[in-house]
Amino acid sequence: MQDALLALTKYWTDRGCMVVQPFNTEVGAGTLNPATILRVLGPEPWRVAYVEPSVRPDDSRYGENPNRLQTHTQFQVVLKPDPGNPQELFLASLEVLGIDIHAHDVRFVEDNWANPATGSWGLGWEVWLDGLEITQFTYFQQAGGMTLDPVSVEITYGIERIMMALQGVSHFKDIAYAPGISYGEAFGQAEYEMSRYYLDDADVESQKRLFEEYAAEARRMLDARLPVPAHINVLRCSHTFNVLDSRGAVSTTERAKAFGRMRTLAREVAQLWAERRTELEYPLGQSELPAAAPEPTEFPKVTGTRQLLFEIGTEEMPPSEVAKTAESVRKALTEKLAATRLGHGKVSTYATPRRVVAFVTEVQAMEPDAERIARGPKKAAAFDADGNITKAAAGFARGQGVDPSELHDLDVDGVTYVAVTKPDPGRGAAEVLSGVLSEIVSGLRSDKNMRWNDAKLSFTRPVRWLVALLGDQIVPVAASTLSAGRTTRVHRTAAQPTVEIAAAEGYLDLLRIHGIEADPARRREQIVAAAQELAASVGGSVDVEGESALIDQIVNLVEEPTAILGGFEPGYLDLPAEILTTVMRKHQRYLPVRAADGTLLPHFVAVANGSVDPDVVRAGNEGVLRARYEDASFFWRADLQTTPEAMKGGLDKLAFEQKLGSMAQRAGRIGQIALSLAGTVELAGDDLTTLRRAAELAKFDLGSQMVVELTSLAGTMAREYARRSGETEAVAQALYDMELPRSAGDPVPATTPGALLALADRFDLLAGLFAIGAKPTGSSDPFALRRAAAGVVAILREHPELRAITLPVGLAAAAEQIGAQGIEVPAESLAEVAEFSVRRYEQQLIDRGEDHDQVAAVLPLAEAPATADETLAELRRQVETEGFAELVAVLQRVRRIVPPETEPSYDAGKLTEPAEVVLHEAVQKVTPAPTTLAEFVPAATVLVEPITTFFEEILVMAEDPQVKAARLGLLATIRDLAAPVLDWQALGTSLN
């Protein structure tokens, strides 16, 4: 291992990095060493490499866990500014460690970094070596709450992990650290003793005093304008807090306060450091970024029609952005071309993690010539009373470069202006496309955007190259520092990583020759076919439909899918299947292999990127999965040693939200809300007994080691642990059900107690967070409130027996419990949540393909989604029924005529005309009107002819005010009889 550290040090110093020493105060990561967290601030260039022992008390495992240490070794590299090729530099560094990057599957997989305590964040990847995370690779965007300019690249190697993979050992203790000395022999004692200290023996009161002293000293150093000693004391605060946390001595309130103090101190340190460097006039100088590409001035001429190829080359995009970016480029290209006169054929796009490709067929050589009309002043201002041209008109003519005699009249919406018509020669295709394509690159955006060494571009990951070809001609495109050419990039490990493209028409086949499939549909087909073939070889199959979302993700993680069959010890099948598949899917993106009956087989399919050595990659992935399953087994065994009640007690230490308290308080509220809702639906018998017990245990599994590590198993582990602790199957199922649905399309709770708990969970979340102002904004929804609201709607739709629980009823029950904690829940915020949830219901129906007008018609009923569903189903039937359109038409006419404020009452004695008397009598037959559509329509049919006759023969707005009031009151009565059934106006004229 020491040779690896020396090799990395030499590699990076040969590339201009200076070496600094590990910091002499405990840090949780090399990032917090001043050589990173302070030096990334400001404009000074900085290249540094260093070893950093990183101390994380919460990872203490007494040296028993093969992969977790309280002190692990990081090798930290900071490149400021971004050199433009940091990934290539990193890959070459792996080779000096002895890693054959041609045999191994080295992948850049999205992993964004944030440290809220210091106000720092960045976007980037975790780097996988045959499925093992070995490095964190980040483009720093902010530090200390300050936006970084220029952006720094941070590369953090996990040395122990790399060495375990290289040396083929399964426990950190077995790493060969130096000749004849193992890691365990050198550091095993310290690992055990420091674990003992952090988990068992650190004196809590002493640590609390130290925290206060370090915080006070940091403040004193800030006041003295000494950022470095201030930073040291902030680090000491952080480490002391981590020790207290590992001892279980930090409450929710204390956690929030401590984080708030450290965040404030860290940001002030960063600001003061930046100020001091400014005062010192930047001793290291200022970074220089690449110059802007020259704007094109000459454009090639083409003849006939040719195909356009436009390739935007990036570093690895997040899988979720690949397809979205392709679609946004297609849409933008279509719209921008439509704004020109350039003739063309079909616009299509493809995408991989490293490129977005657009094709436009049959692009014409030129725009057609046209005329352009420039509008000048109004004619009245262009000529005086004698018909002489005015200064305004003369100036307009001069500005257009024409003689005033060429001005002519132009009528615009009945107003006459003077204008001039000028020829507008068509531009060549290359000139038109140059501007259009440049705008597309500059306009690229994603859900999370970042900057790199290009001052004017911002996107999900750096854009590194452009290709623009019209047939065999280069279209000159300049986008900030980038210029388009005909050179594309293939696999970084290829013998020739860059390739010249002769012509647009042969591009896709050229990529395939070099092992890249640009078409995601074809990549998906290849992955599914290969995975099924491999699974069949061991008597299994892959559930393609069930794993569809994972397959979609894999498609957008690779450019050339290479499926590899792996296996694991059958003994791990003793763990619950959900644990095994969660590890495979979430952490490793492996496809589980199942037997014909759906049970798991001890095999998986991994999909590597590009040409690799299958045996090497298989062994690596199997080793990673073995370590993951060992961790899971450790957590499983540890959790089985405790009880659900004990786990529930640990929720006091889990923060939910500062104002809304701990997870224990939230779990308590959920239980009470569920019991309140049970009263609403008059739950009784065994279901009520089940609910009461499940409410006592609600969310207990959040205190388990397994769910802390694998949060997506919440609910699943509650069911497993409840079963094993002797709870009834009904209670176990209710605890599982309360987490459903997890996402759109998921099953809803199967049991009524589970449904009530699930509703209570989501009503608490929605009412509480809206009350404190933490509602979703734009694409930001950190508490997944859209998903929570959609879950409420889905549950109420599928459980019509709970129809008494309307949205206002459920939210009011939640508000009562939240209010009991002293938190005000304004009525306006509850109304806002109800409307927010109704919109989720509306979206579910639209996504299902329902008629928009019919959906709008039932929305007033959507506070009871099951009722709205039944009404919608009946409405679909009624629109096919004879006479329904006539009923809708007369009810709409009534509503249009009656002012909204008109009361539904009238003096029948004032109605003397035959038509109005007949209508009055018909209304009496309908009153009281049924409130369901199925019952209302046959009952209200008697109104159609009398209403029609009434409007034909009666003047509603009579001169006699009493008669007028009676007639309006009669119509308002009809309006209000129909109002609870449907929004009749929303049906528009679609039925006529």
mmCIF file with all atom_site columns, C-alpha atoms in Angstrom, residues 465-569:
data_model
loop_
_atom_site.group_PDB
_atom_site.id
_atom_site.type_symbol
_atom_site.label_atom_id
_atom_site.label_alt_id
_atom_site.label_comp_id
_atom_site.label_asym_id
_atom_site.label_entity_id
_atom_site.label_seq_id
_atom_site.pdbx_PDB_ins_code
_atom_site.Cartn_x
_atom_site.Cartn_y
_atom_site.Cartn_z
_atom_site.occupancy
_atom_site.B_iso_or_equiv
_atom_site.pdbx_formal_charge
_atom_site.auth_seq_id
_atom_site.auth_comp_id
_atom_site.auth_asym_id
_atom_site.auth_atom_id
_atom_site.pdbx_PDB_model_num
ATOM 1   C CA . TRP A 1 465 ? -16.266 18.493  -27.895 1.00 0.00 ? 465 TRP A CA 1
ATOM 2   C CA . LEU A 1 466 ? -18.596 19.243  -30.795 1.00 0.00 ? 466 LEU A CA 1
ATOM 3   C CA . VAL A 1 467 ? -19.027 17.615  -34.198 1.00 0.00 ? 467 VAL A CA 1
ATOM 4   C CA . ALA A 1 468 ? -21.085 19.328  -36.891 1.00 0.00 ? 468 ALA A CA 1
ATOM 5   C CA . LEU A 1 469 ? -21.146 17.888  -40.399 1.00 0.00 ? 469 LEU A CA 1
ATOM 6   C CA . LEU A 1 470 ? -23.461 18.665  -43.283 1.00 0.00 ? 470 LEU A CA 1
ATOM 7   C CA . GLY A 1 471 ? -22.756 15.678  -45.455 1.00 0.00 ? 471 GLY A CA 1
ATOM 8   C CA . ASP A 1 472 ? -18.963 15.686  -45.609 1.00 0.00 ? 472 ASP A CA 1
ATOM 9   C CA . GLN A 1 473 ? -18.579 19.409  -44.886 1.00 0.00 ? 473 GLN A CA 1
ATOM 10  C CA . ILE A 1 474 ? -17.789 20.813  -41.445 1.00 0.00 ? 474 ILE A CA 1
ATOM 11  C CA . VAL A 1 475 ? -20.372 23.300  -40.216 1.00 0.00 ? 475 VAL A CA 1
ATOM 12  C CA . PRO A 1 476 ? -18.383 25.937  -38.341 1.00 0.00 ? 476 PRO A CA 1
ATOM 13  C CA . VAL A 1 477 ? -19.970 26.252  -34.886 1.00 0.00 ? 477 VAL A CA 1
ATOM 14  C CA . ALA A 1 478 ? -18.563 28.278  -32.000 1.00 0.00 ? 478 ALA A CA 1
ATOM 15  C CA . ALA A 1 479 ? -20.031 27.842  -28.522 1.00 0.00 ? 479 ALA A CA 1
ATOM 16  C CA . SER A 1 480 ? -18.036 29.677  -25.880 1.00 0.00 ? 480 SER A CA 1
ATOM 17  C CA . THR A 1 481 ? -14.587 27.973  -25.925 1.00 0.00 ? 481 THR A CA 1
ATOM 18  C CA . LEU A 1 482 ? -15.658 25.101  -28.205 1.00 0.00 ? 482 LEU A CA 1
ATOM 19  C CA . SER A 1 483 ? -15.365 24.856  -31.983 1.00 0.00 ? 483 SER A CA 1
ATOM 20  C CA . ALA A 1 484 ? -17.045 22.097  -33.947 1.00 0.00 ? 484 ALA A CA 1
ATOM 21  C CA . GLY A 1 485 ? -15.049 19.804  -36.188 1.00 0.00 ? 485 GLY A CA 1
ATOM 22  C CA . ARG A 1 486 ? -15.227 16.253  -37.540 1.00 0.00 ? 486 ARG A CA 1
ATOM 23  C CA . THR A 1 487 ? -13.357 14.526  -34.681 1.00 0.00 ? 487 THR A CA 1
ATOM 24  C CA . THR A 1 488 ? -15.358 12.423  -32.239 1.00 0.00 ? 488 THR A CA 1
ATOM 25  C CA . ARG A 1 489 ? -14.219 10.515  -29.183 1.00 0.00 ? 489 ARG A CA 1
ATOM 26  C CA . VAL A 1 490 ? -14.726 6.810   -28.627 1.00 0.00 ? 490 VAL A CA 1
ATOM 27  C CA . HIS A 1 491 ? -13.804 4.725   -25.573 1.00 0.00 ? 491 HIS A CA 1
ATOM 28  C CA . ARG A 1 492 ? -11.084 6.365   -23.509 1.00 0.00 ? 492 ARG A CA 1
ATOM 29  C CA . THR A 1 493 ? -9.295  3.018   -23.314 1.00 0.00 ? 493 THR A CA 1
ATOM 30  C CA . ALA A 1 494 ? -9.255  2.522   -27.085 1.00 0.00 ? 494 ALA A CA 1
ATOM 31  C CA . ALA A 1 495 ? -5.916  2.396   -28.874 1.00 0.00 ? 495 ALA A CA 1
ATOM 32  C CA . GLN A 1 496 ? -7.098  5.451   -30.795 1.00 0.00 ? 496 GLN A CA 1
ATOM 33  C CA . PRO A 1 497 ? -9.537  7.351   -28.530 1.00 0.00 ? 497 PRO A CA 1
ATOM 34  C CA . THR A 1 498 ? -10.326 9.997   -31.172 1.00 0.00 ? 498 THR A CA 1
ATOM 35  C CA . VAL A 1 499 ? -11.723 9.244   -34.622 1.00 0.00 ? 499 VAL A CA 1
ATOM 36  C CA . GLU A 1 500 ? -12.282 11.332  -37.759 1.00 0.00 ? 500 GLU A CA 1
ATOM 37  C CA . ILE A 1 501 ? -15.778 11.209  -39.269 1.00 0.00 ? 501 ILE A CA 1
ATOM 38  C CA . ALA A 1 502 ? -15.758 11.348  -43.056 1.00 0.00 ? 502 ALA A CA 1
ATOM 39  C CA . ALA A 1 503 ? -19.438 12.185  -43.529 1.00 0.00 ? 503 ALA A CA 1
ATOM 40  C CA . ALA A 1 504 ? -22.626 12.498  -41.537 1.00 0.00 ? 504 ALA A CA 1
ATOM 41  C CA . GLU A 1 505 ? -24.261 9.576   -43.310 1.00 0.00 ? 505 GLU A CA 1
ATOM 42  C CA . GLY A 1 506 ? -21.813 6.964   -41.978 1.00 0.00 ? 506 GLY A CA 1
ATOM 43  C CA . TYR A 1 507 ? -21.607 8.171   -38.383 1.00 0.00 ? 507 TYR A CA 1
ATOM 44  C CA . LEU A 1 508 ? -23.684 5.532   -36.566 1.00 0.00 ? 508 LEU A CA 1
ATOM 45  C CA . ASP A 1 509 ? -21.924 2.662   -38.317 1.00 0.00 ? 509 ASP A CA 1
ATOM 46  C CA . LEU A 1 510 ? -18.540 4.235   -37.605 1.00 0.00 ? 510 LEU A CA 1
ATOM 47  C CA . LEU A 1 511 ? -19.364 4.340   -33.896 1.00 0.00 ? 511 LEU A CA 1
ATOM 48  C CA . ARG A 1 512 ? -20.441 0.702   -33.987 1.00 0.00 ? 512 ARG A CA 1
ATOM 49  C CA . ILE A 1 513 ? -17.113 -0.256  -35.551 1.00 0.00 ? 513 ILE A CA 1
ATOM 50  C CA . HIS A 1 514 ? -15.493 1.340   -32.500 1.00 0.00 ? 514 HIS A CA 1
ATOM 51  C CA . GLY A 1 515 ? -17.764 -0.440  -30.043 1.00 0.00 ? 515 GLY A CA 1
ATOM 52  C CA . ILE A 1 516 ? -20.334 2.283   -29.349 1.00 0.00 ? 516 ILE A CA 1
ATOM 53  C CA . GLU A 1 517 ? -24.062 1.968   -29.881 1.00 0.00 ? 517 GLU A CA 1
ATOM 54  C CA . ALA A 1 518 ? -25.635 5.428   -29.983 1.00 0.00 ? 518 ALA A CA 1
ATOM 55  C CA . ASP A 1 519 ? -29.210 4.165   -30.277 1.00 0.00 ? 519 ASP A CA 1
ATOM 56  C CA . PRO A 1 520 ? -30.593 3.539   -26.753 1.00 0.00 ? 520 PRO A CA 1
ATOM 57  C CA . ALA A 1 521 ? -33.325 1.229   -28.095 1.00 0.00 ? 521 ALA A CA 1
ATOM 58  C CA . ARG A 1 522 ? -30.695 -1.047  -29.591 1.00 0.00 ? 522 ARG A CA 1
ATOM 59  C CA . ARG A 1 523 ? -28.606 -0.915  -26.387 1.00 0.00 ? 523 ARG A CA 1
ATOM 60  C CA . ARG A 1 524 ? -31.693 -2.005  -24.454 1.00 0.00 ? 524 ARG A CA 1
ATOM 61  C CA . GLU A 1 525 ? -32.329 -4.897  -26.840 1.00 0.00 ? 525 GLU A CA 1
ATOM 62  C CA . GLN A 1 526 ? -28.710 -6.012  -26.505 1.00 0.00 ? 526 GLN A CA 1
ATOM 63  C CA . ILE A 1 527 ? -28.837 -5.868  -22.694 1.00 0.00 ? 527 ILE A CA 1
ATOM 64  C CA . VAL A 1 528 ? -32.104 -7.805  -22.426 1.00 0.00 ? 528 VAL A CA 1
ATOM 65  C CA . ALA A 1 529 ? -31.075 -10.479 -24.926 1.00 0.00 ? 529 ALA A CA 1
ATOM 66  C CA . ALA A 1 530 ? -27.652 -11.020 -23.344 1.00 0.00 ? 530 ALA A CA 1
ATOM 67  C CA . ALA A 1 531 ? -29.025 -11.015 -19.787 1.00 0.00 ? 531 ALA A CA 1
ATOM 68  C CA . GLN A 1 532 ? -31.698 -13.594 -20.612 1.00 0.00 ? 532 GLN A CA 1
ATOM 69  C CA . GLU A 1 533 ? -29.188 -15.828 -22.378 1.00 0.00 ? 533 GLU A CA 1
ATOM 70  C CA . LEU A 1 534 ? -26.816 -15.723 -19.414 1.00 0.00 ? 534 LEU A CA 1
ATOM 71  C CA . ALA A 1 535 ? -29.624 -16.276 -16.905 1.00 0.00 ? 535 ALA A CA 1
ATOM 72  C CA . ALA A 1 536 ? -30.907 -19.246 -18.904 1.00 0.00 ? 536 ALA A CA 1
ATOM 73  C CA . SER A 1 537 ? -27.449 -20.819 -18.726 1.00 0.00 ? 537 SER A CA 1
ATOM 74  C CA . VAL A 1 538 ? -27.980 -21.316 -14.951 1.00 0.00 ? 538 VAL A CA 1
ATOM 75  C CA . GLY A 1 539 ? -31.638 -22.288 -15.246 1.00 0.00 ? 539 GLY A CA 1
ATOM 76  C CA . GLY A 1 540 ? -33.065 -18.856 -14.521 1.00 0.00 ? 540 GLY A CA 1
ATOM 77  C CA . SER A 1 541 ? -34.377 -15.727 -16.119 1.00 0.00 ? 541 SER A CA 1
ATOM 78  C CA . VAL A 1 542 ? -34.462 -11.974 -15.630 1.00 0.00 ? 542 VAL A CA 1
ATOM 79  C CA . ASP A 1 543 ? -37.808 -10.355 -14.869 1.00 0.00 ? 543 ASP A CA 1
ATOM 80  C CA . VAL A 1 544 ? -37.580 -7.804  -17.680 1.00 0.00 ? 544 VAL A CA 1
ATOM 81  C CA . GLU A 1 545 ? -40.886 -6.142  -16.851 1.00 0.00 ? 545 GLU A CA 1
ATOM 82  C CA . GLY A 1 546 ? -40.209 -5.990  -13.120 1.00 0.00 ? 546 GLY A CA 1
ATOM 83  C CA . GLU A 1 547 ? -36.682 -4.705  -13.679 1.00 0.00 ? 547 GLU A CA 1
ATOM 84  C CA . SER A 1 548 ? -37.682 -2.271  -16.437 1.00 0.00 ? 548 SER A CA 1
ATOM 85  C CA . ALA A 1 549 ? -36.663 0.865   -14.522 1.00 0.00 ? 549 ALA A CA 1
ATOM 86  C CA . LEU A 1 550 ? -33.267 -0.643  -13.676 1.00 0.00 ? 550 LEU A CA 1
ATOM 87  C CA . ILE A 1 551 ? -32.715 -1.728  -17.290 1.00 0.00 ? 551 ILE A CA 1
ATOM 88  C CA . ASP A 1 552 ? -33.531 1.814   -18.440 1.00 0.00 ? 552 ASP A CA 1
ATOM 89  C CA . GLN A 1 553 ? -30.894 3.103   -16.038 1.00 0.00 ? 553 GLN A CA 1
ATOM 90  C CA . ILE A 1 554 ? -28.298 0.584   -17.206 1.00 0.00 ? 554 ILE A CA 1
ATOM 91  C CA . VAL A 1 555 ? -28.980 1.543   -20.833 1.00 0.00 ? 555 VAL A CA 1
ATOM 92  C CA . ASN A 1 556 ? -27.943 5.091   -19.983 1.00 0.00 ? 556 ASN A CA 1
ATOM 93  C CA . LEU A 1 557 ? -24.868 4.050   -17.991 1.00 0.00 ? 557 LEU A CA 1
ATOM 94  C CA . VAL A 1 558 ? -23.062 2.359   -20.886 1.00 0.00 ? 558 VAL A CA 1
ATOM 95  C CA . GLU A 1 559 ? -22.137 3.024   -24.500 1.00 0.00 ? 559 GLU A CA 1
ATOM 96  C CA . GLU A 1 560 ? -21.309 -0.589  -25.317 1.00 0.00 ? 560 GLU A CA 1
ATOM 97  C CA . PRO A 1 561 ? -23.143 -3.061  -23.060 1.00 0.00 ? 561 PRO A CA 1
ATOM 98  C CA . THR A 1 562 ? -21.191 -6.156  -22.099 1.00 0.00 ? 562 THR A CA 1
ATOM 99  C CA . ALA A 1 563 ? -23.307 -8.480  -19.954 1.00 0.00 ? 563 ALA A CA 1
ATOM 100 C CA . ILE A 1 564 ? -21.462 -10.722 -17.476 1.00 0.00 ? 564 ILE A CA 1
ATOM 101 C CA . LEU A 1 565 ? -22.951 -13.471 -15.317 1.00 0.00 ? 565 LEU A CA 1
ATOM 102 C CA . GLY A 1 566 ? -21.856 -13.493 -11.696 1.00 0.00 ? 566 GLY A CA 1
ATOM 103 C CA . GLY A 1 567 ? -22.704 -15.520 -8.635  1.00 0.00 ? 567 GLY A CA 1
ATOM 104 C CA . PHE A 1 568 ? -22.723 -15.376 -4.843  1.00 0.00 ? 568 PHE A CA 1
ATOM 105 C CA . GLU A 1 569 ? -22.726 -17.855 -1.976  1.00 0.00 ? 569 GLU A CA 1
#
